[in-house]
Structures are given as C-alpha cells and as structure tokens.
C-alpha cells in the first residue's frame, strides 16, 4: 500500500474509503490509528482481522465534536465534561456508558464505550469529512510496537489497509491516557499522553487499580504488549551491563555517560525531558528491531508525568 500525503484531496479519498467500509490508517498526535467507520460492524471486523486482535479487546471511537460524542454515549457524568473541556481535542480517552448506536463489536459487548477527540489536524479533518465516528486501535499487529510514523504502518500492516495517510512523526509518541468514569469513581486504565498529575488537578483523586480485577469491565490490559521483536530488559541508569554482545542494543534515558561501547545505541532525550522521552520511545524500539538485535537494554525513567506512560509500555514490552 502506497503512503499518501495528507492533502485535502487525499483526505477526501480516505473519507470515501471509510464510508464504503474500508480501512484507512491515519496520523494522530499519539500514534497512528487503523480506522474504520465505527457505525459499520463489518468494517470494524476488518480491523480485528488486519491486526489479528482478539475480539474481547474493545476499540476507541474517535470523534470530531461534542455532538458526535453525545450520540455515542449514554449518561455523561459531570467529571467527564470537566475532562473533555480541559483536554479535548487531545491525548485523553474517556470510558463511559455507551448509546445503542455503538455496535457490540466496537465495545466487545461491554455496556461502555471508549471515546476520544484527537488533536491532530489530519485526524480531525478525516472524521469531519466522513461525518461518522472512526473506530481505531493503534495501527500495529496485535501485541507489537505502536507506529509513530507512516513508514512503520507501511511495514507492519501495509498489505491489509486500503490507504495510509502520512501526517509525519507523531508528536506525543505514546497512546492516549484512558480514564474510566462510572457513577462516583474514576479509574486510570492506561497512563498515556495526558499526565495523571494534570488530570487530578481537574477532577481530584483518580484510582490507580493494582490489577484490572479492581475495575469493572476493563479488558485488554494485557501483561505483555507493545513488544518489539527483540527481548527488552529494563535496567537502572547506574546499573552496569555485564554481558554485552554485538547482538544487543542500548536505549538510554538521557545523555549517555556509560563507558561501555554499544554499536546500537539510542538516546531518548539528551536533556532528560519526559515529553521528549515519550515522543522518542517507540521510534527507538522500532530502530532496534531494524538493527536486528536480540536484546535491548533500556534505562528506566522516573515514574512521574509522562514517565508513567513510558514505564508502563516498557514493563509490558519486557513482560
Ligand atoms: O492514542 C490512542 O489511544 C491510540 C490512537 C490511535 O487513538 N489508540 C489506541 O487504541 O491506543 P488501542 O486499541 O491500541 O488501545 C485501546 C485500549 C485497549 O487497551 C482497550 O482494551 C481499551 O482501550 N478500551 C477500549 N474500550 C474500552 C472499554 N469500553 N472499557 C475499557 N477499556 C476499553
Ligand atoms: Mg494498541
């Protein structure tokens, strides 16, 4: 599948494909999505087939305005409005009661739906242009690294999508934060592009479940996920690496003071900025797979702000 530039004409073509039941990969500010018309169950089924994703794992519905959002949801708690007002469009997904317009395949039969309004202009233009919500997971084979540029999608899923819209490198680089709001409780289902600290400033304390058993109906929070082909080993910044080989690579958190020489080395952020670390994480892991290493050492980063999302992805990649 050829990658298309995101011109107005190409976006119109992409919208046509979505409306006809096809699959379009499109850029968002977090990672590239694999989109289908969220109201068309057959089209959505193609997403699961292309990704080899199990049907018990529900999808995020992407909307371009609040009216579209309100049609897909049932009762909207006050806290959800507080969150959407502050963080939309942007890297936040809210899980709440669904309306019966959402096909079961999208929500995996749950009574809830995950919704987000992306801020990437191409994503918003595409949704507006087709005027239907777009169901989209990240555009990678199930369990593998998420794509942060069009070439990643092309390489991983090229044969099974009808069109790939190129919108450049994703600015945030990790997926959206997922917050579930039910009656009085708010849960963090996945740390991501909006920090927990910023969310708590808006709605107060959020429950961080120790395991998904503590949250009603939260599937898909698998232990192993976001994994490159190579094995991932998380190390401390100060930790010495003993058995280094030509077949291993090193990803350091900030400027590298290690004495050992690695042929394959990536720096996440020279100045140790956590936003930059998040933006470069998947790209660095993709590069390591391209270098064909068997083992990737990755330095841990502080688990605050976007570092929480980064460590969440690394722990899953190494599980
Ligand atoms: O940044 C993102 O969120 C990207 C871009 C493309 O928007 N999308 C993304 O989708 O990361 P995906 O499918 O890779 O991850 C969606 C997560 C899954 O872990 C799924 O289990 C959870 O959202 N999810 C979806 N609907 C849910 C629901 N009703 N209740 C609980 N979790 C849900
Ligand atoms: Mg994903």
Coordinates of C-alpha atoms and ligand atoms in Angstrom, one line a residue:
X1 CA 0.0 0.0 0.0
X2 CA 1.4 3.4 -1.0
X3 CA 1.6 6.1 1.5
X4 CA -0.5 9.2 0.6
X5 CA 0.3 12.8 1.5
X6 CA -2.4 14.3 3.7
X7 CA -3.7 16.8 1.2
X8 CA -7.4 17.8 1.1
X9 CA -8.0 15.6 -1.9
X10 CA -6.3 12.6 -0.3
X11 CA -8.3 13.1 2.9
X12 CA -11.5 13.2 0.8
X13 CA -10.4 9.9 -0.8
X14 CA -9.7 8.4 2.6
X15 CA -13.2 9.5 3.9
X16 CA -14.8 7.9 0.9
X17 CA -12.9 4.6 1.7
X18 CA -14.2 4.8 5.3
X19 CA -17.8 5.4 4.2
X20 CA -17.5 2.4 1.8
X21 CA -16.4 0.1 4.7
X22 CA -12.7 0.1 4.1
X23 CA -9.7 0.6 6.3
X24 CA -7.6 3.8 6.5
X25 CA -4.5 4.3 8.6
X26 CA -4.3 7.9 9.8
X27 CA -2.0 10.0 12.0
X28 CA -3.0 11.2 15.4
X29 CA -0.9 13.2 17.9
X30 CA -0.2 10.0 19.9
X31 CA 0.3 7.1 17.4
X32 CA -1.0 6.1 14.0
X33 CA -4.5 4.6 14.1
X34 CA -6.1 1.9 11.9
X35 CA -9.6 3.3 11.3
X36 CA -13.0 2.1 10.1
X37 CA -16.5 3.5 10.3
X38 CA -17.5 2.9 13.9
X39 CA -21.1 2.5 13.0
X40 CA -20.4 -0.3 10.5
X41 CA -19.8 -3.6 12.3
X42 CA -18.5 -5.4 9.2
X43 CA -15.9 -2.6 8.5
X44 CA -14.9 -2.8 12.2
X45 CA -14.4 -6.5 11.9
X46 CA -11.8 -5.9 9.3
X47 CA -9.7 -4.1 11.8
X48 CA -9.6 -7.1 14.1
X49 CA -8.7 -9.3 11.2
X50 CA -5.9 -7.0 9.9
X51 CA -4.4 -6.7 13.4
X52 CA -5.1 -10.3 14.4
X53 CA -6.6 -8.7 17.5
X54 CA -8.8 -10.8 19.8
X55 CA -12.5 -9.7 19.7
X56 CA -12.6 -9.3 23.5
X57 CA -10.4 -6.2 23.2
X58 CA -12.7 -3.2 22.5
X59 CA -11.7 -0.2 20.4
X60 CA -11.6 3.6 20.9
X61 CA -14.1 5.6 19.0
X62 CA -12.7 8.9 17.6
X63 CA -15.0 11.9 17.3
X64 CA -14.5 15.4 15.9
X65 CA -17.1 17.3 18.0
X66 CA -19.2 17.0 21.2
X67 CA -22.4 16.3 19.3
X68 CA -20.9 13.2 17.8
X69 CA -19.6 12.3 21.3
X70 CA -23.0 12.7 22.8
X71 CA -24.7 10.5 20.2
X72 CA -22.3 7.6 21.1
X73 CA -22.7 7.8 24.8
X74 CA -25.4 7.4 27.4
X75 CA -25.4 9.4 30.6
X76 CA -22.4 11.6 30.7
X77 CA -21.1 12.3 34.3
X78 CA -20.1 15.8 35.2
X79 CA -16.5 14.7 35.6
X80 CA -16.3 13.6 32.0
X81 CA -17.4 17.1 30.8
X82 CA -14.7 18.6 33.1
X83 CA -12.1 16.4 31.5
X84 CA -13.2 16.8 27.9
X85 CA -13.4 20.6 28.3
X86 CA -9.8 20.7 29.6
X87 CA -8.1 18.0 27.5
X88 CA -10.0 17.7 24.2
X89 CA -9.0 17.7 21.5
X90 CA -6.0 15.8 22.8
X91 CA -4.5 12.5 24.1
X92 CA -7.2 11.6 26.6
X93 CA -9.8 8.7 26.2
X94 CA -12.8 8.5 28.4
X95 CA -14.7 5.3 29.0
X96 CA -18.4 5.7 29.9
X97 CA -21.9 4.3 29.3
X98 CA -22.5 3.7 25.6
X99 CA -25.5 4.5 23.5
X100 CA -27.1 1.8 21.4
X101 CA -25.7 3.3 18.2
X102 CA -22.3 1.7 19.1
X103 CA -22.1 -1.8 17.6
X104 CA -21.2 -4.5 20.0
X105 CA -18.1 -5.4 18.1
X106 CA -16.6 -1.9 18.9
X107 CA -17.2 -2.3 22.6
X108 CA -16.6 -6.0 22.8
X109 CA -20.1 -6.4 24.1
X110 CA -19.5 -4.2 27.1
X111 CA -22.1 -1.6 28.3
X112 CA -19.4 1.1 28.0
X113 CA -17.5 2.8 25.1
X114 CA -14.1 4.4 24.9
X115 CA -14.1 7.8 23.2
X116 CA -11.5 10.3 22.2
X117 CA -11.2 13.5 20.2
X118 CA -7.8 13.6 18.7
X119 CA -6.0 16.9 18.2
X120 CA -4.0 16.0 15.0
X121 CA -5.4 18.1 12.2
X122 CA -5.4 15.3 9.7
X123 CA -7.4 13.0 12.1
X124 CA -9.9 15.7 12.8
X125 CA -10.3 16.6 9.1
X126 CA -10.8 13.0 8.2
X127 CA -13.5 12.5 10.8
X128 CA -15.3 15.7 9.8
X129 CA -15.0 14.8 6.2
X130 CA -16.8 11.4 6.6
X131 CA -19.0 12.8 9.3
X132 CA -19.1 9.4 11.1
X133 CA -17.1 8.5 14.2
X134 CA -14.0 6.4 13.4
X135 CA -13.1 3.3 15.5
X136 CA -9.4 2.9 15.6
X137 CA -6.8 1.0 17.5
X138 CA -3.1 1.7 17.0
X139 CA -2.1 0.5 13.5
X140 CA 0.2 -2.4 14.5
X141 CA -0.2 -6.1 14.6
X142 CA -1.7 -7.2 18.0
X143 CA 0.9 -7.1 20.8
X144 CA 3.6 -5.4 18.7
X145 CA 5.0 -1.8 18.9
X146 CA 2.8 1.1 18.1
X147 CA 3.6 3.1 14.9
X148 CA 4.8 6.7 15.2
X149 CA 5.2 7.4 11.5
X150 CA 3.6 6.3 8.2
X151 CA 6.6 4.0 7.3
X152 CA 6.0 1.9 10.5
X153 CA 2.4 1.3 9.4
X154 CA 3.5 0.5 5.8
X155 CA 6.0 -2.0 7.1
X156 CA 3.7 -3.7 9.6
X157 CA 0.3 -3.6 8.1
X158 CA 0.8 -2.3 4.5
X159 CA -1.0 -5.2 2.8
X160 CA -4.1 -5.1 4.8
X161 CA -5.1 -1.4 4.7
X162 CA -6.7 0.4 1.8
X163 CA -4.9 3.7 2.4
X164 CA -2.2 5.2 4.7
X165 CA -2.4 8.9 5.3
X166 CA 1.0 10.4 6.1
X167 CA 0.9 13.1 8.7
X168 CA 4.6 13.0 9.7
X169 CA 6.0 11.9 13.0
X170 CA 3.6 11.7 16.0
X171 CA 4.3 14.5 18.5
X172 CA 3.3 12.7 21.7
X173 CA 4.5 9.3 20.7
X174 CA 2.7 7.2 23.3
X175 CA -1.0 6.4 23.3
X176 CA -3.7 8.4 25.0
X177 CA -4.4 8.2 28.7
X178 CA -7.6 6.1 29.4
X179 CA -9.8 7.2 32.2
X180 CA -13.0 5.3 33.2
X181 CA -15.7 7.2 34.9
X182 CA -18.6 5.4 36.5
X183 CA -21.1 7.0 38.9
X184 CA -18.7 8.3 41.6
X185 CA -15.5 6.6 40.7
X186 CA -12.7 7.5 38.3
X187 CA -10.1 4.9 37.3
X188 CA -6.8 5.2 35.4
X189 CA -7.0 2.3 32.9
X190 CA -3.9 3.3 31.0
X191 CA -1.3 6.0 31.6
X192 CA -0.6 8.0 28.5
X193 CA -0.3 11.3 26.8
X194 CA -2.0 13.4 29.5
X195 CA -0.3 13.0 32.8
X196 CA -2.2 11.8 35.9
X197 CA -1.0 14.8 37.7
X198 CA -2.8 17.1 35.3
X199 CA -6.0 15.0 35.4
X200 CA -6.1 15.1 39.2
X201 CA -5.9 18.8 39.1
X202 CA -9.2 18.9 37.2
X203 CA -11.2 16.1 38.9
X204 CA -9.4 15.2 42.1
X205 CA -8.2 11.8 43.0
X206 CA -8.1 9.0 40.4
X207 CA -8.0 5.4 41.5
X208 CA -5.0 3.5 40.1
X209 CA -6.1 -0.1 40.1
X210 CA -3.4 -2.5 41.2
X211 CA -4.9 -5.0 38.8
X212 CA -7.8 -4.8 36.4
X213 CA -9.7 -7.1 38.7
X214 CA -10.4 -4.0 40.7
X215 CA -12.1 -2.2 37.8
X216 CA -15.4 -3.5 36.5
X217 CA -15.2 -4.5 32.8
X218 CA -11.7 -3.5 31.8
X219 CA -10.4 -6.0 29.3
X220 CA -7.4 -5.7 27.1
X221 CA -5.0 -4.6 29.8
X222 CA -2.7 -7.4 28.9
X223 CA 0.6 -8.0 30.8
X224 CA 2.6 -8.4 27.6
X225 CA 2.1 -5.7 24.9
X226 CA 3.9 -3.0 22.9
X227 CA 6.7 -5.5 22.3
X228 CA 9.4 -5.3 19.8
X229 CA 10.8 -8.5 18.2
X230 CA 13.9 -8.3 20.4
X231 CA 13.8 -9.1 24.1
X232 CA 13.6 -6.0 26.3
X233 CA 15.4 -5.7 29.6
X234 CA 14.9 -2.7 31.9
X235 CA 18.0 -1.5 33.8
X236 CA 18.8 1.3 36.2
X237 CA 20.6 4.3 34.9
X238 CA 23.5 3.4 37.2
X239 CA 23.5 -0.3 36.5
X240 CA 26.5 -1.8 34.8
X241 CA 25.8 -4.1 31.9
X242 CA 27.9 -7.2 32.2
X243 CA 27.2 -9.4 29.2
X244 CA 27.1 -7.0 26.3
X245 CA 27.3 -8.5 22.9
X246 CA 27.1 -7.4 19.3
X247 CA 23.6 -8.6 19.2
X248 CA 22.4 -6.2 21.9
X249 CA 21.3 -2.6 21.8
X250 CA 21.1 0.1 24.4
X251 CA 18.4 2.8 24.9
X252 CA 19.5 5.4 27.4
X253 CA 17.2 7.8 29.1
X254 CA 19.4 10.9 28.8
X255 CA 22.9 11.8 27.7
X256 CA 25.0 8.7 27.8
X257 CA 27.7 8.5 30.4
X258 CA 28.3 4.8 30.0
X259 CA 31.8 3.7 29.3
X260 CA 30.9 0.5 27.5
X261 CA 30.7 0.8 23.8
X262 CA 27.5 -0.3 22.1
X263 CA 27.2 -0.4 18.4
X264 CA 23.5 0.2 18.6
X265 CA 22.5 3.0 20.9
X266 CA 19.6 5.4 21.1
X267 CA 19.2 8.4 23.4
X268 CA 15.6 9.2 24.4
X269 CA 16.3 12.8 25.4
X270 CA 19.6 14.5 25.8
X271 CA 18.3 16.7 28.5
X272 CA 16.1 14.1 30.1
X273 CA 12.8 15.8 29.2
X274 CA 10.0 13.3 29.8
X275 CA 7.8 14.6 26.9
X276 CA 10.8 14.1 24.6
X277 CA 11.4 10.6 26.1
X278 CA 7.8 9.6 25.4
X279 CA 7.9 11.0 21.9
X280 CA 11.0 9.0 21.0
X281 CA 10.3 5.7 22.8
X282 CA 8.5 3.7 20.1
X283 CA 10.8 5.1 17.4
X284 CA 13.9 4.0 19.3
X285 CA 12.4 0.5 19.8
X286 CA 11.5 0.3 16.1
X287 CA 15.1 1.3 15.2
X288 CA 16.4 -1.5 17.4
X289 CA 14.3 -4.0 15.6
X290 CA 15.7 -2.7 12.3
X291 CA 19.2 -3.2 13.7
X292 CA 18.2 -6.8 14.2
X293 CA 19.4 -7.0 17.8
X294 CA 18.2 -9.9 20.0
X295 CA 18.3 -8.0 23.3
X296 CA 17.5 -4.3 24.1
X297 CA 18.7 -2.8 27.3
X298 CA 16.5 0.2 28.2
X299 CA 17.2 2.5 31.1
X300 CA 14.3 3.2 33.4
X301 CA 12.9 6.7 33.7
X302 CA 11.2 8.4 36.6
X303 CA 7.6 7.3 37.0
X304 CA 6.1 10.7 37.1
X305 CA 4.2 12.8 34.5
X306 CA 4.7 11.2 31.0
X307 CA 7.3 8.9 32.6
X308 CA 4.4 6.9 33.9
X309 CA 3.2 6.0 30.4
X310 CA 6.8 5.3 29.3
X311 CA 7.4 2.8 32.1
X312 CA 4.0 1.2 31.6
X313 CA 4.9 0.5 28.0
X314 CA 8.4 -0.7 28.9
X315 CA 7.2 -3.1 31.6
X316 CA 4.7 -4.6 29.1
X317 CA 7.3 -4.8 26.4
X318 CA 9.6 -6.7 28.7
X319 CA 7.0 -9.0 30.2
Ligands
LIG1 O1 -3.7 7.1 21.5 C1 -4.5 6.2 21.3 O2 -5.4 5.9 22.2 C2 -4.5 5.4 20.0 C3 -4.8 6.3 18.9 C4 -4.9 5.6 17.6 O3 -6.0 7.0 19.2 N1 -5.3 4.2 20.1 C5 -5.1 3.1 20.8 O4 -6.0 2.1 20.7 O5 -4.1 3.1 21.6 P1 -5.8 0.6 21.2 O6 -6.9 -0.1 20.6 O7 -4.4 0.2 20.8 O8 -6.0 0.7 22.7 C6 -7.2 0.9 23.2 C7 -7.4 0.5 24.7 C8 -7.4 -1.1 24.8 O9 -6.5 -1.4 25.8 C9 -8.8 -1.4 25.2 O10 -8.9 -2.5 26.0 C10 -9.3 -0.1 25.9 O11 -8.6 0.9 25.1 N2 -10.7 0.0 25.8 C11 -11.5 0.3 24.7 N3 -12.8 0.3 25.1 C12 -12.9 0.1 26.4 C13 -13.9 -0.1 27.3 N4 -15.2 0.1 26.9 N5 -13.6 -0.3 28.6 C14 -12.4 -0.5 29.0 N6 -11.3 -0.4 28.2 C15 -11.5 -0.1 26.9
LIG2 MG1 -2.5 -0.6 20.7

